[in-house]
Amino acid sequence: MNEIYEKLKKCIKSVREKTNFQPEVALILGSGLGDYAEEIQIEQTIDYTEIEGFPISTVAGHKGRFVFGYVKKVPVVIMQGRVHYYEGYPMSDVVLPTRLMGMLGAKKLILTNAAGGANYDFKPGDFMVITDHITTGVPSPLIGPNLDELGARFPDMSEVYSVRMRDIIKKVAADMGIQIQEGVYVQLTGPAYETPAEVRLCRSWGGDAVGMSTACEAMAARHMGMEVCGISCITNMAAGMSSEQLDHKEVQETADRVAKQFKALVTEIVGNI
Ligand code: HPA
């Protein structure tokens, strides 16, 4: 059997020894949304350290555990703290938790992140529904022997972010009086923020936001047939677009400032998809 698939099976076994919970929706929480998981009706939690072979996140502000529970009666599994490529893990480990949640039965995936705005129409604190992504800046998580058990060798990526889900997000946001942007997310490796020239490049490619996560997870999820949507919290204007220098503190502060609204939005989305 393929090494990566074997590792996944080992992780699944480890999780299944601890819970029989059957999630419908999987959620990955980005910066600022980390404590969302504490506000849901929690049934069970499993720390990543309890799962044999599981990659552990090292970024401050990212907790490392799966939370199983209910949001508006919908059974969900929440990844509280994700794994980033810049931490040094191979891409197959970065997307392992996403695949795991799919293998636990989740058919739908909601991705969230903090991102830099590359579109001059955006401002810090805006939310952006991800319409598409560009992953040219990072290795594909699907490189290597194909995991035939999960999906096809050459999967279609023409609608990574479900139009159906995007429409629901826009409707839910409108009903809540939340203005929502739309755009293309560009994933780069980090951990350094981009240079102004890189941001201009992203914009010329058609990118509206830049970040260090998400698109690889979306790709792995689509490979295995999950329905995917994503929302970015624009925490700052990307490098070179304002007079300010970038720092993680600003990202965290903006994320914290809009966290309450972001959480309310996510709750309504789960309840409606
Ligand atoms: N660039 C990359 N990742 C980010 C940014 C950014 O400007 N802001 C938050 N995450």
Coordinates of C-alpha atoms and ligand atoms in Angstrom, one line a residue:
M1 CA 0.0 0.0 0.0
N2 CA 1.0 3.6 -0.6
E3 CA 3.0 5.1 2.4
I4 CA 0.8 8.2 2.6
Y5 CA -2.4 6.1 2.5
E6 CA -1.0 3.8 5.1
K7 CA -0.3 6.8 7.4
L8 CA -3.9 8.0 6.9
K9 CA -5.3 4.6 7.7
K10 CA -3.2 4.6 10.9
C11 CA -4.5 8.0 11.9
I12 CA -8.1 7.0 11.1
K13 CA -7.8 3.9 13.3
S14 CA -6.4 6.0 16.1
V15 CA -9.3 8.5 15.8
R16 CA -11.9 5.7 15.5
E17 CA -10.6 4.1 18.7
K18 CA -11.6 7.3 20.4
T19 CA -14.8 8.3 18.7
N20 CA -17.7 7.0 16.5
F21 CA -18.8 10.6 15.7
Q22 CA -20.1 10.9 12.1
P23 CA -19.4 14.5 10.9
E24 CA -21.3 15.9 7.9
V25 CA -19.3 19.1 7.7
A26 CA -15.6 19.7 8.2
L27 CA -14.3 23.1 9.2
I28 CA -10.8 24.4 9.2
L29 CA -10.2 27.5 11.4
G30 CA -7.7 30.2 10.4
S31 CA -6.1 32.9 12.6
G32 CA -8.6 34.7 14.8
L33 CA -11.3 32.0 14.5
G34 CA -9.4 29.5 16.7
D35 CA -11.7 29.8 19.7
Y36 CA -14.8 29.3 17.6
A37 CA -14.6 25.6 18.4
E38 CA -15.1 26.4 22.1
E39 CA -18.4 28.0 21.4
I40 CA -20.2 25.1 19.7
Q41 CA -22.0 22.2 21.3
I42 CA -18.9 20.0 21.9
E43 CA -19.3 16.2 22.0
Q44 CA -15.7 15.3 22.1
T45 CA -12.2 16.6 21.4
I46 CA -9.0 14.8 20.3
D47 CA -5.6 16.5 20.6
Y48 CA -3.4 16.0 17.6
T49 CA -0.8 14.6 19.9
E50 CA -3.1 11.7 20.7
I51 CA -3.1 10.6 17.0
E52 CA -0.2 8.5 16.0
G53 CA 1.8 10.0 13.2
F54 CA -0.2 13.3 13.1
P55 CA 1.6 16.5 12.1
I56 CA 1.6 19.0 14.9
S57 CA 1.2 22.8 14.3
T58 CA 3.8 25.0 15.8
V59 CA 2.4 28.5 15.2
A60 CA 1.5 30.6 18.3
G61 CA -2.3 31.1 18.4
H62 CA -3.0 27.8 16.6
K63 CA -4.3 25.1 18.9
G64 CA -3.9 21.6 17.9
R65 CA -7.0 19.4 18.2
F66 CA -10.1 18.1 16.5
V67 CA -13.4 19.2 18.0
F68 CA -16.4 17.0 17.3
G69 CA -19.8 18.5 17.9
Y70 CA -22.9 20.3 16.6
V71 CA -23.5 23.7 15.1
K72 CA -27.2 24.3 14.6
K73 CA -27.8 20.5 15.0
V74 CA -25.3 19.8 12.1
P75 CA -22.7 17.3 13.1
V76 CA -19.3 18.9 12.5
V77 CA -15.6 18.2 12.9
I78 CA -13.5 21.2 13.5
M79 CA -9.8 21.4 12.9
Q80 CA -8.7 23.8 15.6
G81 CA -5.3 24.8 14.3
R82 CA -4.0 23.8 10.9
V83 CA -0.7 22.6 9.6
H84 CA 1.2 25.0 7.3
Y85 CA 3.7 24.1 4.6
Y86 CA 6.2 26.7 6.0
E87 CA 6.5 24.7 9.2
G88 CA 8.5 22.2 7.3
Y89 CA 6.1 19.4 6.7
P90 CA 5.8 17.8 3.3
M91 CA 2.6 18.8 1.5
S92 CA 1.2 15.3 2.1
D93 CA 1.3 16.0 5.8
V94 CA -0.1 19.5 5.4
V95 CA -3.3 18.0 3.8
L96 CA -3.4 14.8 6.0
P97 CA -5.9 16.3 8.4
T98 CA -8.2 17.4 5.6
R99 CA -8.1 13.9 4.1
L100 CA -8.7 12.5 7.5
M101 CA -11.9 14.6 8.0
G102 CA -13.1 13.4 4.6
M103 CA -12.4 9.8 5.5
L104 CA -14.3 10.3 8.8
G105 CA -17.3 11.0 6.6
A106 CA -17.5 14.8 6.1
K107 CA -18.9 15.5 2.7
K108 CA -18.5 19.3 2.9
L109 CA -15.5 21.4 3.8
I110 CA -15.5 25.0 5.0
L111 CA -12.1 26.6 4.9
T112 CA -11.3 29.9 6.6
N113 CA -8.1 31.9 6.8
A114 CA -6.5 35.3 7.4
A115 CA -5.1 36.8 4.1
G116 CA -3.5 39.9 2.8
G117 CA -5.7 41.9 0.4
A118 CA -4.1 42.3 -3.1
N119 CA -7.2 44.1 -4.5
Y120 CA -7.3 47.8 -3.9
D121 CA -11.1 47.6 -3.5
F122 CA -10.6 45.6 -0.3
K123 CA -9.9 46.9 3.2
P124 CA -8.6 45.3 6.4
G125 CA -11.5 43.6 8.2
D126 CA -13.3 42.6 4.9
F127 CA -14.5 39.0 4.3
M128 CA -13.9 37.5 0.9
V129 CA -15.7 34.4 -0.5
I130 CA -13.0 32.5 -2.4
T131 CA -14.1 32.0 -6.0
D132 CA -11.0 30.2 -7.2
H133 CA -7.3 29.8 -6.3
I134 CA -3.8 29.9 -7.7
T135 CA -1.4 27.4 -6.2
T136 CA 1.5 27.9 -8.6
G137 CA 3.6 29.1 -5.7
V138 CA 3.5 25.9 -3.7
P139 CA 4.0 22.2 -4.5
S140 CA 0.8 20.3 -5.3
P141 CA -0.4 18.0 -2.4
L142 CA -1.3 15.5 -5.1
I143 CA 2.3 15.0 -6.3
G144 CA 3.6 11.4 -5.8
P145 CA 1.9 8.1 -6.4
N146 CA -1.9 8.7 -6.7
L147 CA -4.0 7.6 -3.8
D148 CA -6.5 5.7 -6.0
E149 CA -8.5 5.0 -2.9
L150 CA -9.3 8.7 -2.6
G151 CA -9.5 10.0 -6.1
A152 CA -8.4 10.2 -9.7
R153 CA -4.8 10.8 -10.9
F154 CA -5.8 13.9 -12.9
P155 CA -8.7 15.4 -11.0
D156 CA -10.8 18.2 -12.5
M157 CA -10.3 21.6 -10.7
S158 CA -12.7 23.7 -12.7
E159 CA -14.9 24.4 -9.7
V160 CA -12.9 23.9 -6.6
Y161 CA -15.1 26.3 -4.6
S162 CA -18.7 25.1 -5.0
V163 CA -20.9 27.7 -6.8
R164 CA -23.8 26.3 -4.7
M165 CA -22.0 27.0 -1.4
R166 CA -20.7 30.4 -2.6
D167 CA -24.3 31.4 -3.4
I168 CA -25.4 30.3 0.1
I169 CA -22.5 32.3 1.8
K170 CA -23.5 35.4 -0.1
K171 CA -27.1 35.1 0.7
V172 CA -26.4 34.3 4.4
A173 CA -24.1 37.3 4.6
A174 CA -26.6 39.6 2.9
D175 CA -29.3 38.4 5.3
M176 CA -27.0 39.3 8.3
G177 CA -26.2 42.7 6.8
I178 CA -22.5 41.7 6.3
Q179 CA -20.9 43.1 3.2
I180 CA -18.9 40.4 1.5
Q181 CA -16.2 40.5 -1.2
E182 CA -15.4 37.8 -3.7
G183 CA -12.1 36.9 -5.2
V184 CA -9.2 34.6 -6.1
Y185 CA -6.9 33.4 -3.4
V186 CA -3.2 32.9 -4.1
Q187 CA -1.3 30.5 -1.9
L188 CA 2.4 31.1 -1.4
T189 CA 4.7 29.3 0.9
G190 CA 5.5 32.0 3.5
P191 CA 6.7 32.2 6.2
A192 CA 8.0 35.6 5.1
Y193 CA 5.3 38.0 3.9
E194 CA 5.5 38.7 0.2
T195 CA 7.6 41.4 -1.4
P196 CA 5.7 44.3 -3.1
A197 CA 6.8 42.9 -6.4
E198 CA 5.4 39.5 -5.6
V199 CA 2.1 41.1 -4.6
R200 CA 2.0 42.9 -8.0
L201 CA 2.7 39.6 -9.7
C202 CA -0.2 38.0 -7.8
R203 CA -2.5 40.9 -8.8
S204 CA -1.4 40.6 -12.5
W205 CA -2.2 36.9 -12.3
G206 CA -5.8 37.8 -11.2
G207 CA -5.3 37.3 -7.5
D208 CA -7.3 39.3 -5.0
A209 CA -5.8 37.9 -1.7
V210 CA -2.6 36.2 -0.7
G211 CA -1.9 33.7 2.0
M212 CA 0.0 30.7 3.2
S213 CA -2.7 28.0 3.5
T214 CA -6.1 26.8 2.3
A215 CA -5.7 26.2 -1.5
C216 CA -3.7 23.0 -0.9
E217 CA -6.4 21.7 1.5
A218 CA -9.1 22.7 -1.0
M219 CA -7.2 20.7 -3.7
A220 CA -6.9 17.6 -1.6
A221 CA -10.5 17.8 -0.6
R222 CA -11.7 18.1 -4.2
H223 CA -9.4 15.2 -5.2
M224 CA -11.5 13.1 -2.8
G225 CA -14.8 14.5 -4.0
M226 CA -15.7 16.8 -1.0
E227 CA -17.7 19.9 -1.7
V228 CA -15.6 22.9 -0.7
C229 CA -16.0 26.5 0.1
G230 CA -13.7 29.1 1.6
I231 CA -13.7 32.5 3.2
S232 CA -10.7 34.8 3.8
C233 CA -10.6 37.4 6.5
I234 CA -8.6 40.2 4.9
T235 CA -6.5 41.2 7.9
N236 CA -4.2 43.6 6.1
M237 CA -3.4 45.1 2.8
A238 CA -0.6 43.0 1.2
A239 CA 3.0 44.3 1.1
G240 CA 3.5 47.5 -0.8
M241 CA -0.2 48.5 -0.9
S242 CA -0.1 50.7 2.2
S243 CA 2.6 52.7 3.9
E244 CA 2.7 50.2 6.7
Q245 CA 5.0 47.3 7.2
L246 CA 3.5 43.9 7.8
D247 CA 3.6 42.0 11.1
H248 CA 1.8 39.1 12.6
K249 CA 0.5 41.2 15.4
E250 CA -1.5 43.4 13.0
V251 CA -2.9 40.3 11.3
Q252 CA -4.0 38.9 14.7
E253 CA -5.5 42.2 15.8
T254 CA -7.7 42.6 12.7
A255 CA -8.7 39.0 12.9
D256 CA -9.6 39.4 16.6
R257 CA -11.5 42.7 15.8
V258 CA -13.9 40.9 13.4
A259 CA -13.9 37.5 15.0
K260 CA -17.3 37.9 16.5
Q261 CA -18.9 38.7 13.1
F262 CA -16.8 36.0 11.4
K263 CA -18.0 33.3 13.9
A264 CA -21.6 34.4 13.5
L265 CA -21.3 34.1 9.7
V266 CA -19.7 30.7 9.9
T267 CA -22.5 29.4 12.2
E268 CA -25.1 30.6 9.7
I269 CA -23.3 29.1 6.8
V270 CA -23.0 25.7 8.5
G271 CA -26.7 25.8 9.3
N272 CA -27.6 26.5 5.7
I273 CA -25.3 24.3 3.6
Ligands
HPA1 N1 0.4 37.6 3.2 C1 0.4 36.3 3.4 N2 -0.3 35.7 4.3 C2 -1.1 36.5 5.1 C3 -1.1 37.9 5.0 C4 -0.3 38.5 3.9 O1 -0.3 39.7 3.7 N3 -1.9 38.4 5.9 C5 -2.4 37.3 6.6 N4 -1.9 36.2 6.1

